[in-house]
Amino acid sequence: MTVNSPTKRLVVLAVLLACSLILFLIESLFPPLFALAPYVKIGLSNCILLYVLINFGVGEAYVFMLAKNLLGSLICGFYAFPFNIAGSFCSLTVMCLLYKLLYPKISVVCISVSGAVVSNIARTLVAALIMSTKGLLVQMPIVCLISLPAGILVGFLTILMIKYLPKLNLTPKMR
Amino acid sequence: MSQSFDKTENKRYFFSRGDIIVYAVLLAVIGVFTAVALLGFNKTAAYAVVYHNDDTVCSIDLTEDCAYVYYVDANNKAVCVPIGTLSDLPTSDYNYITVLSGELFVSSADCNDLTCKLFGKISKDGESIICLPHGMKIIVFSDDKGLGGDL
């Protein structure tokens, strides 16, 4: 399947956004990975964000990220919105930079792991700022360590999507 | 439906030589955070301060075992008092705070996400418990000025 017309691109992005929200909701049903930092997440929906970045480009990825967080907050409540938007924005920025500057010298899993670590660092920093509590920074080492397997999982899911979903208009680098 | 996925592509997706540098940078970041955590947050806390939307509500001595209740009264004012001092316990918007053997934790609450209970027991300088729905924040401090202060 090629996705060249704007309408087709929009439709595919909308379907991916729906999938991303479902993953977001499913993940919110599970207890936190780390009890002391409940805002730290695996970020399962990031696999779709990374997929969008690889297949559609940077602009679409940022719009997708914004839409995902706004719609996710409408469903789950706005308490977590600052954490989610900060985590997603920082994560996507790092993934964009790594993908545009270093891929294919680095792997998709490596991009995902970097995104996961930065996302959870950003979430913890936002928590420390919102609560005016620098004591939350003590959680950073554990937050980073949790992010490593989370990033690997998200990276593998992204690779599975690239491998098994119908071929989109892939960028030359990924062909 | 599925595409060919040769070994060269597999290598590019899962691992490339450049990954080593990125992982080294990430490990260095983790090392820095660990050093900060070990150096700055190993003091045992002596007291806790309870805040409501950044306003101080009360101070709690961690050397004495006691149970407290935090709630927002009819005048929208936050109160945190030992349970024994109340004749009628609050029925809504409350967090029960317990101090036991120098550790503080939220034992019960009626907030919608119960995240405050998930924070578990805190006892080291700078650790905190946060309940966003009730606007409550508890930070524990050591006697001397540690890293538990405001940002």
Short mmCIF file of C-alpha atoms in Angstrom, two decimals:
data_model
loop_
_atom_site.label_atom_id
_atom_site.label_comp_id
_atom_site.label_asym_id
_atom_site.label_seq_id
_atom_site.Cartn_x
_atom_site.Cartn_y
_atom_site.Cartn_z
CA MET A 1 0.00 0.00 0.00
CA THR A 2 1.36 3.42 -0.85
CA VAL A 3 0.26 6.44 1.05
CA ASN A 4 0.83 9.36 -1.26
CA SER A 5 -2.38 11.38 -1.35
CA PRO A 6 -3.04 13.73 1.58
CA THR A 7 -6.38 12.05 2.26
CA LYS A 8 -4.85 8.61 2.49
CA ARG A 9 -2.09 9.89 4.73
CA LEU A 10 -4.70 11.52 6.97
CA VAL A 11 -6.75 8.34 7.17
CA VAL A 12 -3.73 6.19 8.02
CA LEU A 13 -2.59 8.71 10.62
CA ALA A 14 -6.09 8.73 12.16
CA VAL A 15 -6.09 4.93 12.41
CA LEU A 16 -2.63 4.99 13.96
CA LEU A 17 -3.80 7.69 16.39
CA ALA A 18 -6.71 5.50 17.44
CA CYS A 19 -4.33 2.57 17.98
CA SER A 20 -2.02 4.82 19.96
CA LEU A 21 -4.87 5.94 22.22
CA ILE A 22 -5.91 2.34 22.81
CA LEU A 23 -2.35 1.48 23.87
CA PHE A 24 -2.33 4.62 26.05
CA LEU A 25 -5.56 3.55 27.75
CA ILE A 26 -4.44 -0.05 28.22
CA GLU A 27 -1.20 1.12 29.80
CA SER A 28 -3.07 3.44 32.15
CA LEU A 29 -4.96 0.41 33.52
CA PHE A 30 -1.76 -1.21 34.79
CA PRO A 31 -0.20 -0.25 38.13
CA PRO A 32 2.85 2.04 37.91
CA LEU A 33 6.23 0.49 37.14
CA PHE A 34 7.81 2.24 40.09
CA ALA A 35 5.56 3.00 43.04
CA LEU A 36 7.55 6.06 44.16
CA ALA A 37 7.28 7.63 40.71
CA PRO A 38 3.83 6.82 39.36
CA TYR A 39 4.29 9.21 36.45
CA VAL A 40 7.03 6.98 34.98
CA LYS A 41 5.66 4.87 32.14
CA ILE A 42 6.71 2.28 29.59
CA GLY A 43 5.20 4.48 26.90
CA LEU A 44 3.77 1.70 24.75
CA SER A 45 2.12 4.24 22.48
CA ASN A 46 5.59 5.60 21.66
CA CYS A 47 6.06 2.65 19.31
CA ILE A 48 3.39 4.15 17.09
CA LEU A 49 4.91 7.60 17.46
CA LEU A 50 8.29 6.25 16.35
CA TYR A 51 6.57 4.42 13.49
CA VAL A 52 4.94 7.69 12.40
CA LEU A 53 8.28 9.49 12.63
CA ILE A 54 9.95 6.88 10.44
CA ASN A 55 7.16 6.59 7.87
CA PHE A 56 5.62 10.05 7.73
CA GLY A 57 8.27 12.52 8.87
CA VAL A 58 9.02 14.97 11.64
CA GLY A 59 6.10 17.40 11.12
CA GLU A 60 3.46 14.69 11.17
CA ALA A 61 5.10 13.10 14.20
CA TYR A 62 4.83 16.31 16.23
CA VAL A 63 1.17 16.83 15.25
CA PHE A 64 0.51 13.17 16.06
CA MET A 65 2.18 13.53 19.46
CA LEU A 66 0.14 16.62 20.30
CA ALA A 67 -3.13 15.01 19.22
CA LYS A 68 -2.37 11.84 21.16
CA ASN A 69 -1.70 13.73 24.39
CA LEU A 70 -4.72 16.01 24.07
CA LEU A 71 -7.11 13.17 23.29
CA GLY A 72 -5.50 10.95 25.93
CA SER A 73 -6.03 13.66 28.52
CA LEU A 74 -9.68 14.07 27.51
CA ILE A 75 -10.18 10.39 28.24
CA CYS A 76 -7.92 9.88 31.26
CA GLY A 77 -8.10 13.35 32.84
CA PHE A 78 -5.82 16.35 32.72
CA TYR A 79 -3.83 15.53 35.87
CA ALA A 80 -1.21 13.73 33.86
CA PHE A 81 -1.19 16.11 30.87
CA PRO A 82 1.92 18.13 31.87
CA PHE A 83 3.86 14.89 32.44
CA ASN A 84 2.69 13.31 29.21
CA ILE A 85 3.26 16.33 26.99
CA ALA A 86 6.71 17.02 28.45
CA GLY A 87 7.73 13.37 28.18
CA SER A 88 6.41 12.99 24.65
CA PHE A 89 7.87 16.28 23.40
CA CYS A 90 11.36 15.67 24.78
CA SER A 91 11.31 12.03 23.71
CA LEU A 92 10.17 12.87 20.18
CA THR A 93 12.73 15.66 19.85
CA VAL A 94 15.57 13.33 20.81
CA MET A 95 14.26 10.56 18.55
CA CYS A 96 13.92 13.02 15.64
CA LEU A 97 17.48 14.27 16.11
CA LEU A 98 18.92 10.78 16.40
CA TYR A 99 16.90 9.49 13.45
CA LYS A 100 17.69 12.41 11.17
CA LEU A 101 21.34 12.77 12.12
CA LEU A 102 22.56 9.29 12.97
CA TYR A 103 20.29 6.65 11.42
CA PRO A 104 21.34 4.10 10.08
CA LYS A 105 24.59 4.42 12.03
CA ILE A 106 22.45 3.67 15.08
CA SER A 107 19.58 1.20 15.30
CA VAL A 108 15.84 1.71 15.77
CA VAL A 109 16.05 0.06 19.20
CA CYS A 110 18.76 2.52 20.23
CA ILE A 111 16.60 5.46 19.11
CA SER A 112 13.69 4.03 21.10
CA VAL A 113 15.79 3.49 24.25
CA SER A 114 17.10 7.06 24.08
CA GLY A 115 13.56 8.36 23.66
CA ALA A 116 12.30 6.33 26.62
CA VAL A 117 15.09 7.51 28.93
CA VAL A 118 14.64 11.17 27.95
CA SER A 119 10.85 10.88 28.25
CA ASN A 120 10.99 9.59 31.81
CA ILE A 121 13.69 12.09 32.82
CA ALA A 122 11.45 14.86 31.50
CA ARG A 123 8.46 13.45 33.38
CA THR A 124 10.43 13.37 36.64
CA LEU A 125 11.72 16.92 36.10
CA VAL A 126 8.17 18.15 35.45
CA ALA A 127 7.01 16.41 38.62
CA ALA A 128 9.84 18.07 40.58
CA LEU A 129 8.92 21.46 39.11
CA ILE A 130 5.17 21.14 39.64
CA MET A 131 5.61 19.92 43.19
CA SER A 132 8.54 22.28 43.85
CA THR A 133 10.33 19.26 45.28
CA LYS A 134 13.85 18.57 44.22
CA GLY A 135 13.76 15.46 46.38
CA LEU A 136 12.07 13.75 43.44
CA LEU A 137 15.40 13.90 41.62
CA VAL A 138 16.59 11.07 43.85
CA GLN A 139 14.43 8.79 41.71
CA MET A 140 16.36 9.59 38.54
CA PRO A 141 18.75 6.59 38.55
CA ILE A 142 15.90 4.11 38.99
CA VAL A 143 13.75 6.01 36.49
CA CYS A 144 16.57 5.77 33.92
CA LEU A 145 17.18 2.08 34.62
CA ILE A 146 13.46 1.31 34.23
CA SER A 147 13.47 3.23 30.96
CA LEU A 148 16.11 0.97 29.39
CA PRO A 149 13.97 -2.22 29.15
CA ALA A 150 10.91 -0.06 28.41
CA GLY A 151 12.75 1.50 25.46
CA ILE A 152 13.91 -1.90 24.21
CA LEU A 153 10.31 -3.19 24.35
CA VAL A 154 9.00 -0.15 22.48
CA GLY A 155 11.80 -0.50 19.92
CA PHE A 156 10.94 -4.16 19.28
CA LEU A 157 7.26 -3.29 18.90
CA THR A 158 8.18 -0.59 16.38
CA ILE A 159 10.27 -3.05 14.40
CA LEU A 160 7.37 -5.52 14.40
CA MET A 161 5.11 -2.77 13.08
CA ILE A 162 7.57 -1.85 10.34
CA LYS A 163 7.96 -5.51 9.49
CA TYR A 164 4.36 -6.67 9.48
CA LEU A 165 2.11 -3.68 8.85
CA PRO A 166 1.26 -2.98 5.21
CA LYS A 167 4.10 -1.11 3.56
CA LEU A 168 3.60 2.64 3.64
CA ASN A 169 5.45 5.27 1.69
CA LEU A 170 8.72 4.43 3.38
CA THR A 171 11.60 6.82 3.35
CA PRO A 172 14.59 5.78 1.26
CA LYS A 173 16.65 5.16 4.41
CA MET A 174 14.28 2.49 5.68
CA ARG A 175 13.82 0.61 2.40
CA MET B 1 1.17 -7.92 3.83
CA SER B 2 4.59 -8.65 5.26
CA GLN B 3 7.81 -7.59 3.66
CA SER B 4 11.16 -9.18 3.17
CA PHE B 5 13.30 -8.48 6.19
CA ASP B 6 16.82 -9.56 5.37
CA LYS B 7 19.70 -9.96 7.80
CA THR B 8 21.21 -6.60 6.89
CA GLU B 9 17.96 -4.86 7.79
CA ASN B 10 17.74 -6.85 11.01
CA LYS B 11 21.15 -5.61 12.06
CA ARG B 12 20.18 -2.03 11.27
CA TYR B 13 16.95 -2.27 13.23
CA PHE B 14 18.24 -4.07 16.30
CA PHE B 15 21.88 -3.08 16.65
CA SER B 16 24.47 -0.93 14.92
CA ARG B 17 27.97 -0.04 15.97
CA GLY B 18 26.94 3.54 16.66
CA ASP B 19 24.62 2.29 19.37
CA ILE B 20 27.59 1.73 21.66
CA ILE B 21 28.31 5.47 21.81
CA VAL B 22 24.67 6.35 22.50
CA TYR B 23 24.37 3.68 25.20
CA ALA B 24 27.63 4.93 26.76
CA VAL B 25 26.19 8.44 26.94
CA LEU B 26 23.00 7.11 28.54
CA LEU B 27 25.00 5.13 31.10
CA ALA B 28 27.05 8.24 31.89
CA VAL B 29 23.81 10.16 32.52
CA ILE B 30 22.58 7.40 34.81
CA GLY B 31 25.94 7.46 36.62
CA VAL B 32 25.68 11.21 37.24
CA PHE B 33 22.14 10.88 38.60
CA THR B 34 23.21 7.98 40.81
CA ALA B 35 26.11 9.97 42.23
CA VAL B 36 23.82 12.90 43.01
CA ALA B 37 21.27 10.60 44.63
CA LEU B 38 23.85 8.80 46.77
CA LEU B 39 25.59 11.97 47.88
CA GLY B 40 22.55 14.11 48.54
CA PHE B 41 19.72 11.91 49.73
CA ASN B 42 21.06 9.50 52.32
CA LYS B 43 20.14 11.39 55.49
CA THR B 44 17.36 10.07 57.68
CA ALA B 45 14.52 12.54 57.98
CA ALA B 46 13.44 13.94 61.35
CA TYR B 47 10.24 15.72 60.47
CA ALA B 48 7.73 16.13 57.67
CA VAL B 49 5.94 19.20 56.39
CA VAL B 50 2.46 18.91 54.88
CA TYR B 51 1.51 21.41 52.19
CA HIS B 52 -1.76 22.27 50.50
CA ASN B 53 -1.15 23.93 47.12
CA ASP B 54 2.26 25.14 48.37
CA ASP B 55 0.82 26.57 51.62
CA THR B 56 2.21 24.94 54.74
CA VAL B 57 -0.52 23.11 56.66
CA CYS B 58 1.42 21.49 59.49
CA SER B 59 4.69 19.90 60.56
CA ILE B 60 4.86 16.27 61.69
CA ASP B 61 7.46 14.81 64.03
CA LEU B 62 8.74 11.52 62.62
CA THR B 63 10.21 10.36 65.93
CA GLU B 64 6.75 9.75 67.43
CA ASP B 65 4.38 7.13 66.05
CA CYS B 66 1.04 8.72 65.33
CA ALA B 67 -1.81 8.76 62.81
CA TYR B 68 -2.96 12.00 61.23
CA VAL B 69 -5.82 12.94 58.96
CA TYR B 70 -5.52 15.53 56.22
CA TYR B 71 -8.70 16.97 54.79
CA VAL B 72 -10.17 20.09 53.25
CA ASP B 73 -12.88 21.54 55.48
CA ALA B 74 -16.12 23.29 54.53
CA ASN B 75 -14.28 26.64 54.22
CA ASN B 76 -11.93 25.10 51.65
CA LYS B 77 -9.14 25.23 54.21
CA ALA B 78 -6.74 22.31 54.47
CA VAL B 79 -6.32 20.78 57.92
CA CYS B 80 -3.92 18.09 59.14
CA VAL B 81 -4.36 16.95 62.73
CA PRO B 82 -3.83 13.78 64.81
CA ILE B 83 -6.83 11.51 64.41
CA GLY B 84 -7.42 11.42 68.17
CA THR B 85 -8.18 15.14 68.29
CA LEU B 86 -11.23 14.87 66.05
CA SER B 87 -14.66 13.86 67.27
CA ASP B 88 -16.03 13.38 63.74
CA LEU B 89 -13.73 12.02 61.08
CA PRO B 90 -14.05 13.53 57.60
CA THR B 91 -16.07 11.56 55.10
CA SER B 92 -14.69 13.06 51.90
CA ASP B 93 -11.49 14.60 50.49
CA TYR B 94 -9.25 13.01 53.10
CA ASN B 95 -5.86 11.33 53.36
CA TYR B 96 -4.89 9.35 56.43
CA ILE B 97 -1.18 9.77 57.17
CA THR B 98 0.62 7.33 59.43
CA VAL B 99 4.00 7.73 61.11
CA LEU B 100 5.50 4.44 62.22
CA SER B 101 9.10 3.76 63.28
CA GLY B 102 10.36 6.95 61.66
CA GLU B 103 8.61 6.24 58.36
CA LEU B 104 5.66 8.16 56.98
CA PHE B 105 3.05 6.86 54.56
CA VAL B 106 -0.50 7.48 53.41
CA SER B 107 -2.50 4.58 54.83
CA SER B 108 -5.88 5.51 53.37
CA ALA B 109 -7.36 8.11 51.06
CA ASP B 110 -10.46 8.77 48.98
CA CYS B 111 -8.81 10.49 46.03
CA ASN B 112 -9.75 9.12 42.64
CA ASP B 113 -6.35 7.71 41.63
CA LEU B 114 -4.89 6.67 45.03
CA THR B 115 -1.45 7.53 43.73
CA CYS B 116 -0.50 8.92 47.15
CA LYS B 117 -0.77 5.43 48.62
CA LEU B 118 1.52 4.06 45.92
CA PHE B 119 4.35 6.31 47.06
CA GLY B 120 4.81 3.90 49.96
CA LYS B 121 6.89 4.70 53.04
CA ILE B 122 9.25 7.67 53.03
CA SER B 123 11.98 8.38 55.57
CA LYS B 124 14.99 9.89 53.76
CA ASP B 125 15.63 13.61 53.53
CA GLY B 126 13.92 15.12 50.50
CA GLU B 127 11.52 12.25 49.78
CA SER B 128 7.94 13.22 49.17
CA ILE B 129 4.36 12.04 48.78
CA ILE B 130 2.05 13.89 46.45
CA CYS B 131 -1.72 13.75 46.07
CA LEU B 132 -2.67 15.88 43.07
CA PRO B 133 -6.47 15.50 43.42
CA HIS B 134 -6.36 16.87 46.99
CA GLY B 135 -3.51 19.32 46.32
CA MET B 136 -1.51 17.70 49.13
CA LYS B 137 2.24 17.39 49.27
CA ILE B 138 4.32 15.93 52.08
CA ILE B 139 8.10 16.37 52.18
CA VAL B 140 10.34 14.86 54.85
CA PHE B 141 13.41 16.74 56.04
CA SER B 142 16.48 15.95 58.10
CA ASP B 143 17.41 18.28 60.94
CA ASP B 144 20.14 19.99 58.92
CA LYS B 145 19.49 21.57 55.54
CA GLY B 146 19.62 18.85 52.92
CA LEU B 147 18.26 18.50 49.41
CA GLY B 148 14.69 18.50 50.60
CA GLY B 149 14.14 22.19 49.94
CA ASP B 150 12.19 23.84 47.21
CA LEU B 151 13.46 24.03 43.67
#
